[in-house]
PDB file of C-alpha atoms in Angstrom:
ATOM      1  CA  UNK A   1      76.750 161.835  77.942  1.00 58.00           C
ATOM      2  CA  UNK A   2      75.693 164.838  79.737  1.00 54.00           C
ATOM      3  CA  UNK A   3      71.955 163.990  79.215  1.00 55.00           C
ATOM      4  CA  UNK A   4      72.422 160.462  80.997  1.00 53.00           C
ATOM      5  CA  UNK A   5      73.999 162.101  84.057  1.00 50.00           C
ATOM      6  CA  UNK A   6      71.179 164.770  84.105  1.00 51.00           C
ATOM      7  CA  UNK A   7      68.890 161.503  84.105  1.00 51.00           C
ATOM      8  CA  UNK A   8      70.423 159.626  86.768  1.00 50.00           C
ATOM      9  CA  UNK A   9      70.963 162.669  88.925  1.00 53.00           C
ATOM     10  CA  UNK A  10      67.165 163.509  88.648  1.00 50.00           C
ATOM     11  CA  UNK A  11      66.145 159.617  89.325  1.00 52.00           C
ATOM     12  CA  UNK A  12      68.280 159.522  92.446  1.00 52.00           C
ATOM     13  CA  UNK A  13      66.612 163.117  93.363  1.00 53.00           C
ATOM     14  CA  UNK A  14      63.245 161.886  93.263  1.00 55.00           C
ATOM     15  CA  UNK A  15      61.703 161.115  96.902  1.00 54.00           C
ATOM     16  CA  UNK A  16      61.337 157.705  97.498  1.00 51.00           C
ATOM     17  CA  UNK A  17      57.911 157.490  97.995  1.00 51.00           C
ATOM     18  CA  UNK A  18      57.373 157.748  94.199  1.00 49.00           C
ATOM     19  CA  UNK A  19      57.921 154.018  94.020  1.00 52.00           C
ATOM     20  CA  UNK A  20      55.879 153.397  96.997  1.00 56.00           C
ATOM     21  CA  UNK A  21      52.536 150.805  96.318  1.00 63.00           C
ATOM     22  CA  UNK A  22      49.902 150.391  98.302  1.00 61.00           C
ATOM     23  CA  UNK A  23      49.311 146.808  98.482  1.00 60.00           C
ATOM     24  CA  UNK A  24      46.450 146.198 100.642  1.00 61.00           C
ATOM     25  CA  UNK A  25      45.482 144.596 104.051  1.00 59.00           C
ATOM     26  CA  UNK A  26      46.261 141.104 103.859  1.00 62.00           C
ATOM     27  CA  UNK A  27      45.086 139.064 106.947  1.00 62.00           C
ATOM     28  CA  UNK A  28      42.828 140.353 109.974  1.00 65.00           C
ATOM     29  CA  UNK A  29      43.934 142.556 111.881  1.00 66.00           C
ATOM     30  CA  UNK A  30      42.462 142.953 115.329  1.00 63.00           C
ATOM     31  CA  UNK A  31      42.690 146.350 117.988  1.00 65.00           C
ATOM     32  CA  UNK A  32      44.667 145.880 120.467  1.00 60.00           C
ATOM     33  CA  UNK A  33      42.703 145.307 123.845  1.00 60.00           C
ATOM     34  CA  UNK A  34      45.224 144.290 126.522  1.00 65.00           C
ATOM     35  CA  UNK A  35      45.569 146.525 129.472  1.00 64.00           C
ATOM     36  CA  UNK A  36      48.796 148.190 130.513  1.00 72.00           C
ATOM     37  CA  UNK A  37      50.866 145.743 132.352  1.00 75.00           C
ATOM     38  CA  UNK A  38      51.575 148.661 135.139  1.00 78.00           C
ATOM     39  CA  UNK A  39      48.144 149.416 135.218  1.00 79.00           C
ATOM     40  CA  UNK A  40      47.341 146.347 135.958  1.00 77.00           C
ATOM     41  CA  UNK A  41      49.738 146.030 138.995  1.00 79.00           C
ATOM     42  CA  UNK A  42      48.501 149.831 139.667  1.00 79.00           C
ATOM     43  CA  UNK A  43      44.820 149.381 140.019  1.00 81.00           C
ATOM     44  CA  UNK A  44      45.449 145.318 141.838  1.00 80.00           C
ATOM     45  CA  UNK A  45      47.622 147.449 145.091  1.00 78.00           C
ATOM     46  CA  UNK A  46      44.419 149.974 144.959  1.00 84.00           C
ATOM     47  CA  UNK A  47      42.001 147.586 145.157  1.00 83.00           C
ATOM     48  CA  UNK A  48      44.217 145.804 147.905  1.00 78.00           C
ATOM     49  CA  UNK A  49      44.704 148.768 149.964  1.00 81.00           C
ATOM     50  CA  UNK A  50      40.807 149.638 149.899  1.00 84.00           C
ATOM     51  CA  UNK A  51      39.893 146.192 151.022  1.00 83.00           C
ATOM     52  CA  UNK A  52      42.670 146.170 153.814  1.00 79.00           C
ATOM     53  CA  UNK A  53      44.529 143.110 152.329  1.00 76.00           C
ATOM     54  CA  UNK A  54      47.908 145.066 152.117  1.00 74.00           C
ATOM     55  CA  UNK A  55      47.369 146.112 155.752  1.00 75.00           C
ATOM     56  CA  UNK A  56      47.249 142.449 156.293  1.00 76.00           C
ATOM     57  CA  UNK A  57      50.265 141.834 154.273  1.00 72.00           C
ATOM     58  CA  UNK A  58      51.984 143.861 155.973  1.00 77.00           C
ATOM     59  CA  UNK A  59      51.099 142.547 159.456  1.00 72.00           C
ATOM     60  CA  UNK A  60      51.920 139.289 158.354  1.00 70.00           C
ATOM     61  CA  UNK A  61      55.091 139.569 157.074  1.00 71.00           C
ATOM     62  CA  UNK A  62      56.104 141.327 160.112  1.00 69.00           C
ATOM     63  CA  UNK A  63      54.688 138.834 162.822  1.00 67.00           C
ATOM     64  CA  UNK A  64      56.934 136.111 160.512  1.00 73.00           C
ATOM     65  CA  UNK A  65      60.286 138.260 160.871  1.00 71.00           C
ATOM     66  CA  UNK A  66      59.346 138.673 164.493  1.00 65.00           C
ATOM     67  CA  UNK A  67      59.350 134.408 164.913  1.00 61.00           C
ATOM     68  CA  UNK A  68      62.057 134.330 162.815  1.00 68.00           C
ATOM     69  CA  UNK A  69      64.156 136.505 164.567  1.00 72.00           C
ATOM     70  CA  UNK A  70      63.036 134.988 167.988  1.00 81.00           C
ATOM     71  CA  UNK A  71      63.687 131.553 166.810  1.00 88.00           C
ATOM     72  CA  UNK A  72      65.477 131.129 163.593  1.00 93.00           C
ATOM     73  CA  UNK A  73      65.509 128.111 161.274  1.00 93.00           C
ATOM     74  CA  UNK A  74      67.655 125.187 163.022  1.00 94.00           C
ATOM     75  CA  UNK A  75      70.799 123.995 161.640  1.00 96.00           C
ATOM     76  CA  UNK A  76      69.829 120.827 159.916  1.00 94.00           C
ATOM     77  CA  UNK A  77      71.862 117.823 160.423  1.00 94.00           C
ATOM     78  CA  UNK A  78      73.110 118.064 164.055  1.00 97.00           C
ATOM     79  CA  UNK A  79      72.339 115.998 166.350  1.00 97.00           C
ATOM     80  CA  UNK A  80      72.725 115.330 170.190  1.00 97.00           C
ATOM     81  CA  UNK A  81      76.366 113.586 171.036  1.00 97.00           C
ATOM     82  CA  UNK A  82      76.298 110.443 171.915  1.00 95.00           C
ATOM     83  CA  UNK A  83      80.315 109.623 172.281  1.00 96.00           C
ATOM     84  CA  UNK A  84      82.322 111.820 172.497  1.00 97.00           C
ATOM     85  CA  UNK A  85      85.352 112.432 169.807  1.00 97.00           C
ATOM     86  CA  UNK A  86      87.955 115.292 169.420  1.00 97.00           C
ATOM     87  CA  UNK A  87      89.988 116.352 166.263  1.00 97.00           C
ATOM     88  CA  UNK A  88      92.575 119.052 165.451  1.00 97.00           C
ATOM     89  CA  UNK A  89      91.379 121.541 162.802  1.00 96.00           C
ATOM     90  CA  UNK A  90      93.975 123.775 160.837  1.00 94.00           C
ATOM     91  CA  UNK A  91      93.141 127.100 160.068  1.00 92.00           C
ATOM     92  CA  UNK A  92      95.786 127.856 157.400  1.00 93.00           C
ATOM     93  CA  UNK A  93      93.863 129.129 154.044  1.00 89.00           C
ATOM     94  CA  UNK A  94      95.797 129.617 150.562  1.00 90.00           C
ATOM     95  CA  UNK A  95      95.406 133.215 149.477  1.00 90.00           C
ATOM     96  CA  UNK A  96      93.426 133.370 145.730  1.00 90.00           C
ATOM     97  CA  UNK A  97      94.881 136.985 145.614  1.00 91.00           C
ATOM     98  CA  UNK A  98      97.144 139.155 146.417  1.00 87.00           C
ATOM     99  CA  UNK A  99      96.519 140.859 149.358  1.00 87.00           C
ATOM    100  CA  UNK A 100      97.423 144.939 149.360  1.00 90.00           C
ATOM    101  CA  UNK A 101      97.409 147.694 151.883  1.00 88.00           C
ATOM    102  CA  UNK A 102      95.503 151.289 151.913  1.00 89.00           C
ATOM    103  CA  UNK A 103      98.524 152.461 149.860  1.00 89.00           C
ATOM    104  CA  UNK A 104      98.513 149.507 147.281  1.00 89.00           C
ATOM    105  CA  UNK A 105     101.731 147.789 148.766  1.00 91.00           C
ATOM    106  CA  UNK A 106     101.603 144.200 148.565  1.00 88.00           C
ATOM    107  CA  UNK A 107     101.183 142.720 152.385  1.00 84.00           C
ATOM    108  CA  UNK A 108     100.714 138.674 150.857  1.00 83.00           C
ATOM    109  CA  UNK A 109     100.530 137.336 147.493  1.00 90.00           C
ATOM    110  CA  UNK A 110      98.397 135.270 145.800  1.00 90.00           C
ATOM    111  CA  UNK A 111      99.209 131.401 147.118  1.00 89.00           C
ATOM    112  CA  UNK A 112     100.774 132.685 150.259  1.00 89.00           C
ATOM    113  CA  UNK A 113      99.464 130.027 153.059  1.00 92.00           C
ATOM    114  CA  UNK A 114      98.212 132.384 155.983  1.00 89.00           C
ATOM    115  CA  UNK A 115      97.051 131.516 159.593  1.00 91.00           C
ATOM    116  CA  UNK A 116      94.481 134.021 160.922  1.00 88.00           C
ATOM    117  CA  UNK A 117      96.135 132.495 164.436  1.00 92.00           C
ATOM    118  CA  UNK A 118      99.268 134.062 163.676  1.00 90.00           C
ATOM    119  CA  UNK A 119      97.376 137.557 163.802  1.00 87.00           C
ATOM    120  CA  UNK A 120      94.093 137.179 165.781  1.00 90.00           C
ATOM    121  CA  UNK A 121      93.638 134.982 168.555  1.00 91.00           C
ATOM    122  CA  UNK A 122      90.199 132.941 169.707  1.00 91.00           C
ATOM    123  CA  UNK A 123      89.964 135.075 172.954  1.00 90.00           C
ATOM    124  CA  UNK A 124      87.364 132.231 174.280  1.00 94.00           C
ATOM    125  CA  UNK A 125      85.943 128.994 173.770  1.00 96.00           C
ATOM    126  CA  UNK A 126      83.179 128.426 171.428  1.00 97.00           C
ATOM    127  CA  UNK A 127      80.152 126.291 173.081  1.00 98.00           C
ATOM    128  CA  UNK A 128      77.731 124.833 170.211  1.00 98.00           C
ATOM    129  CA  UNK A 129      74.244 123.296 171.801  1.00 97.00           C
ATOM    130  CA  UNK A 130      70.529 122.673 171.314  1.00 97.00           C
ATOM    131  CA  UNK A 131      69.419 125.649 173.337  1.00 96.00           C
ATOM    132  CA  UNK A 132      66.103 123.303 173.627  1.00 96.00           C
ATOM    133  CA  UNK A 133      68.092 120.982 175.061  1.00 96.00           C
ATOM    134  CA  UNK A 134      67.952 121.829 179.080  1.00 95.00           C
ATOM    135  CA  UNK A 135      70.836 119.686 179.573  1.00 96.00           C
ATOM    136  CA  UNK A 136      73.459 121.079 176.904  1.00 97.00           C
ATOM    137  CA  UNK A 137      71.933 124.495 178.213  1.00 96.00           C
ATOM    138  CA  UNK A 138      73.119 123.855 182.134  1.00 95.00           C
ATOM    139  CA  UNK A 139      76.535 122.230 180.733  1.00 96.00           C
ATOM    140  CA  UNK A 140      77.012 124.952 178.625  1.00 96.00           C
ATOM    141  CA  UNK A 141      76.260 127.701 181.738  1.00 95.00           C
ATOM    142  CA  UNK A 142      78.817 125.486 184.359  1.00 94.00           C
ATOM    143  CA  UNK A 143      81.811 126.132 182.135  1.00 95.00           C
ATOM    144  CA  UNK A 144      84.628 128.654 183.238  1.00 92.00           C
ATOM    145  CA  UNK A 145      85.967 131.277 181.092  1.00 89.00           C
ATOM    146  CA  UNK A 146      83.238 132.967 179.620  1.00 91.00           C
ATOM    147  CA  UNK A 147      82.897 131.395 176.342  1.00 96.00           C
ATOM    148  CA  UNK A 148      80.688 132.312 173.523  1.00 97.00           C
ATOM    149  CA  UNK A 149      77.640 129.967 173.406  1.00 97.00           C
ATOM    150  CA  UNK A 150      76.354 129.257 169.728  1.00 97.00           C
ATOM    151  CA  UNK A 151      73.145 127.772 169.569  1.00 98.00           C
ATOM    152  CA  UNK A 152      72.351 125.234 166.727  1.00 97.00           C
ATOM    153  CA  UNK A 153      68.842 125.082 167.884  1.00 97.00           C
ATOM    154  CA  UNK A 154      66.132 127.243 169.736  1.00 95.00           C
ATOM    155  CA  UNK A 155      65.005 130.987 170.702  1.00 94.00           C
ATOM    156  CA  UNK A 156      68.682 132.706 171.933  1.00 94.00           C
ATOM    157  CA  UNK A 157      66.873 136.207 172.717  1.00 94.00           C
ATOM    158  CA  UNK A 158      64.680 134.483 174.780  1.00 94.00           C
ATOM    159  CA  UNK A 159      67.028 132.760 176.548  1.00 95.00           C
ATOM    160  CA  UNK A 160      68.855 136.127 176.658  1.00 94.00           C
ATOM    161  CA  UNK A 161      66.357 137.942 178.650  1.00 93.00           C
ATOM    162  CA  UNK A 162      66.099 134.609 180.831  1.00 93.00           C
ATOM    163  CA  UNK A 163      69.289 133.986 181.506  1.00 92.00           C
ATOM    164  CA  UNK A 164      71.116 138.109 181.432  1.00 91.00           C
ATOM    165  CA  UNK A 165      73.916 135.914 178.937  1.00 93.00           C
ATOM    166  CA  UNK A 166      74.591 136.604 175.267  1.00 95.00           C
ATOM    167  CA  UNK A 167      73.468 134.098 172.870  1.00 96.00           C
ATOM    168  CA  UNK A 168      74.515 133.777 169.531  1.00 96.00           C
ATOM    169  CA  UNK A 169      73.180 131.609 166.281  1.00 97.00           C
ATOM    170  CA  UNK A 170      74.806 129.512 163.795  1.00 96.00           C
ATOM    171  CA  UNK A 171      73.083 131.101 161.184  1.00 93.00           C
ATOM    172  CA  UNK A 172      72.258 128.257 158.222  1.00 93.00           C
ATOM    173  CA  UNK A 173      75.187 125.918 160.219  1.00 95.00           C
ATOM    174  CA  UNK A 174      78.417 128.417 158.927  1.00 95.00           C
ATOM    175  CA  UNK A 175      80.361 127.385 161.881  1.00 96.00           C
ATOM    176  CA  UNK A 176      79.802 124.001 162.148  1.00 97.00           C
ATOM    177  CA  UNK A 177      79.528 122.745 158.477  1.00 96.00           C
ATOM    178  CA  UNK A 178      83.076 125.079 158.641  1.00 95.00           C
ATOM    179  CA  UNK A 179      84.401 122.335 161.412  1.00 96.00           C
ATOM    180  CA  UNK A 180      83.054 119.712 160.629  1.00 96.00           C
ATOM    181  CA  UNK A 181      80.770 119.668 163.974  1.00 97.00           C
ATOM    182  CA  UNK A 182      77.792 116.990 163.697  1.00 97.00           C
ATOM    183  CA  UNK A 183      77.194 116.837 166.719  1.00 97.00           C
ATOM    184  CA  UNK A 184      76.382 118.989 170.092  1.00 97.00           C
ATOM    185  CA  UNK A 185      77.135 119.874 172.693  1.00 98.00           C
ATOM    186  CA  UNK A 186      80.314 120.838 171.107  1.00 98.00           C
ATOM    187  CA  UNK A 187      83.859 122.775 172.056  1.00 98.00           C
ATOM    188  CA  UNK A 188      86.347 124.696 169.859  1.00 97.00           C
ATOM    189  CA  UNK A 189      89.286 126.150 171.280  1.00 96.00           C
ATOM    190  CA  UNK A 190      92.633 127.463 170.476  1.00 96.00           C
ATOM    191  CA  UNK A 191      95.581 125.121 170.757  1.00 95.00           C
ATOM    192  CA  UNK A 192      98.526 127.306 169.473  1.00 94.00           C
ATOM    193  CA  UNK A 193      98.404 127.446 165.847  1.00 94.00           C
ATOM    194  CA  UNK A 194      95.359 125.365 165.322  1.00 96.00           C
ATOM    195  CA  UNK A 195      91.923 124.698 166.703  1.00 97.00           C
ATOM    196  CA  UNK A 196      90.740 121.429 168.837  1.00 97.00           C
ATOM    197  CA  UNK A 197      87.069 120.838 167.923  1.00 97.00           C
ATOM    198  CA  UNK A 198      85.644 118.625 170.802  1.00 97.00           C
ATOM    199  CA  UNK A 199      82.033 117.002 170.189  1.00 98.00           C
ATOM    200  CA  UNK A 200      80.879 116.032 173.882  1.00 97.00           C
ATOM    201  CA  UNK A 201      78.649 113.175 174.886  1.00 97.00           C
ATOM    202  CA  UNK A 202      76.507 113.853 178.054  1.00 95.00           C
ATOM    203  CA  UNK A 203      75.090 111.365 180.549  1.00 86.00           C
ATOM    204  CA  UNK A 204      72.356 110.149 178.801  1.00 73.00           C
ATOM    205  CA  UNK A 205      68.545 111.540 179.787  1.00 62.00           C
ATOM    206  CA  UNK A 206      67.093 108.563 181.724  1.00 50.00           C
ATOM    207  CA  UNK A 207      70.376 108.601 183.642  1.00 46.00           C
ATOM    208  CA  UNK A 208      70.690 112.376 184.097  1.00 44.00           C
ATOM    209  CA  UNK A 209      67.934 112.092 186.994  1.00 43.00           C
ATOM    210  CA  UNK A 210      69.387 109.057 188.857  1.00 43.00           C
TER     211      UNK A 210
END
């Protein structure tokens, strides 16, 4: 009995590459020739910044942010007005979650209906136009109150510099997809707990000159 466990302890002793084989190449095997992926990418920027294409990049991609910035993309979809039509919007949004101060005490919970008109008020009208548009553009100057004009369409810093007035943009058509605005010139303004949104129709062009 003792010489079997002497056995099997020597067996399981014995490194394992005692019962390793050699069994041969099987297949062709090729070197492997393919450039470093990084080095690749490494030596294309060199060879781009020695021939003064990055430079060019670079100048590119600037003068585009430049236009962009000076005239960004218009709001697709809106059109000028050609009758006018008002409609009442409600501003009252069901919370998804609770709502918690600094200190985590709960201010609204989850489902509570809230009115950002109960806590913030719209100080002035908001104008939407075609700033292209020279008509919606002297409308929009000839109202009282100071209201914030919001430009669906054209260059607002330009018109900025022209006209010593802030210009704003509906960036990719946030505000007026958000009303339901289609049309311009348009109006929003406060009418105690909800909003009137107003969609204008001017005298028509071939009239305007008459």
């Amino acid at each position: 009995m003792r010489r079997a466990l002497l056995f099997l302890a020597l067996a399981l002793a014995m490194p394992a590459t005692a019962h390793a084989r050699d069994y041969g190449q099987r297949g062709t095997v090729f070197p492997v020739v393919e450039r470093d992926l990084l080095e690749q990418i490494q030596s294309r920027l060199t060879a781009m910044e020695a021939s003064g294409e990055t430079a060019r990049l670079n100048e590119e991609l600037k003068r585009r942010t430049l236009a962009r910035v000076e005239r960004p993309v218009s709001v697709s979809g809106i059109v000028r007005a050609s009758e006018s039509r008002s409609w009442i919007f409600d501003p009252t949004i069901a919370l998804q979650q609770d709502i918690r101060g600094a200190r985590g005490e709960l201010i609204h919970a989850a489902g509570t209906r809230v009115n950002p008109l109960d806590s913030v008020s719209l100080r002035a009208d908001l104008l939407f136009l075609d700033g292209d548009d020279a008509e919606q553009l002297a409308w929009a100057l000839r109202q009282q109150g100071q209201p914030k004009l919001i430009l669906v369409n054209g260059a607002p810093l330009q018109l900025m510099r022209a006209r010593q007035r802030r210009f704003y943009f509906d960036q990719q058509g946030t505000l007026t997809s958000r009303f339901g605005i289609t049309a311009v010139p348009a109006r929003l303004r406060q009418q105690g707990r909800q909003l009137e949104v107003s969609e204008i129709a001017l005298p028509a062009r071939a009239e305007a000159g008459k």
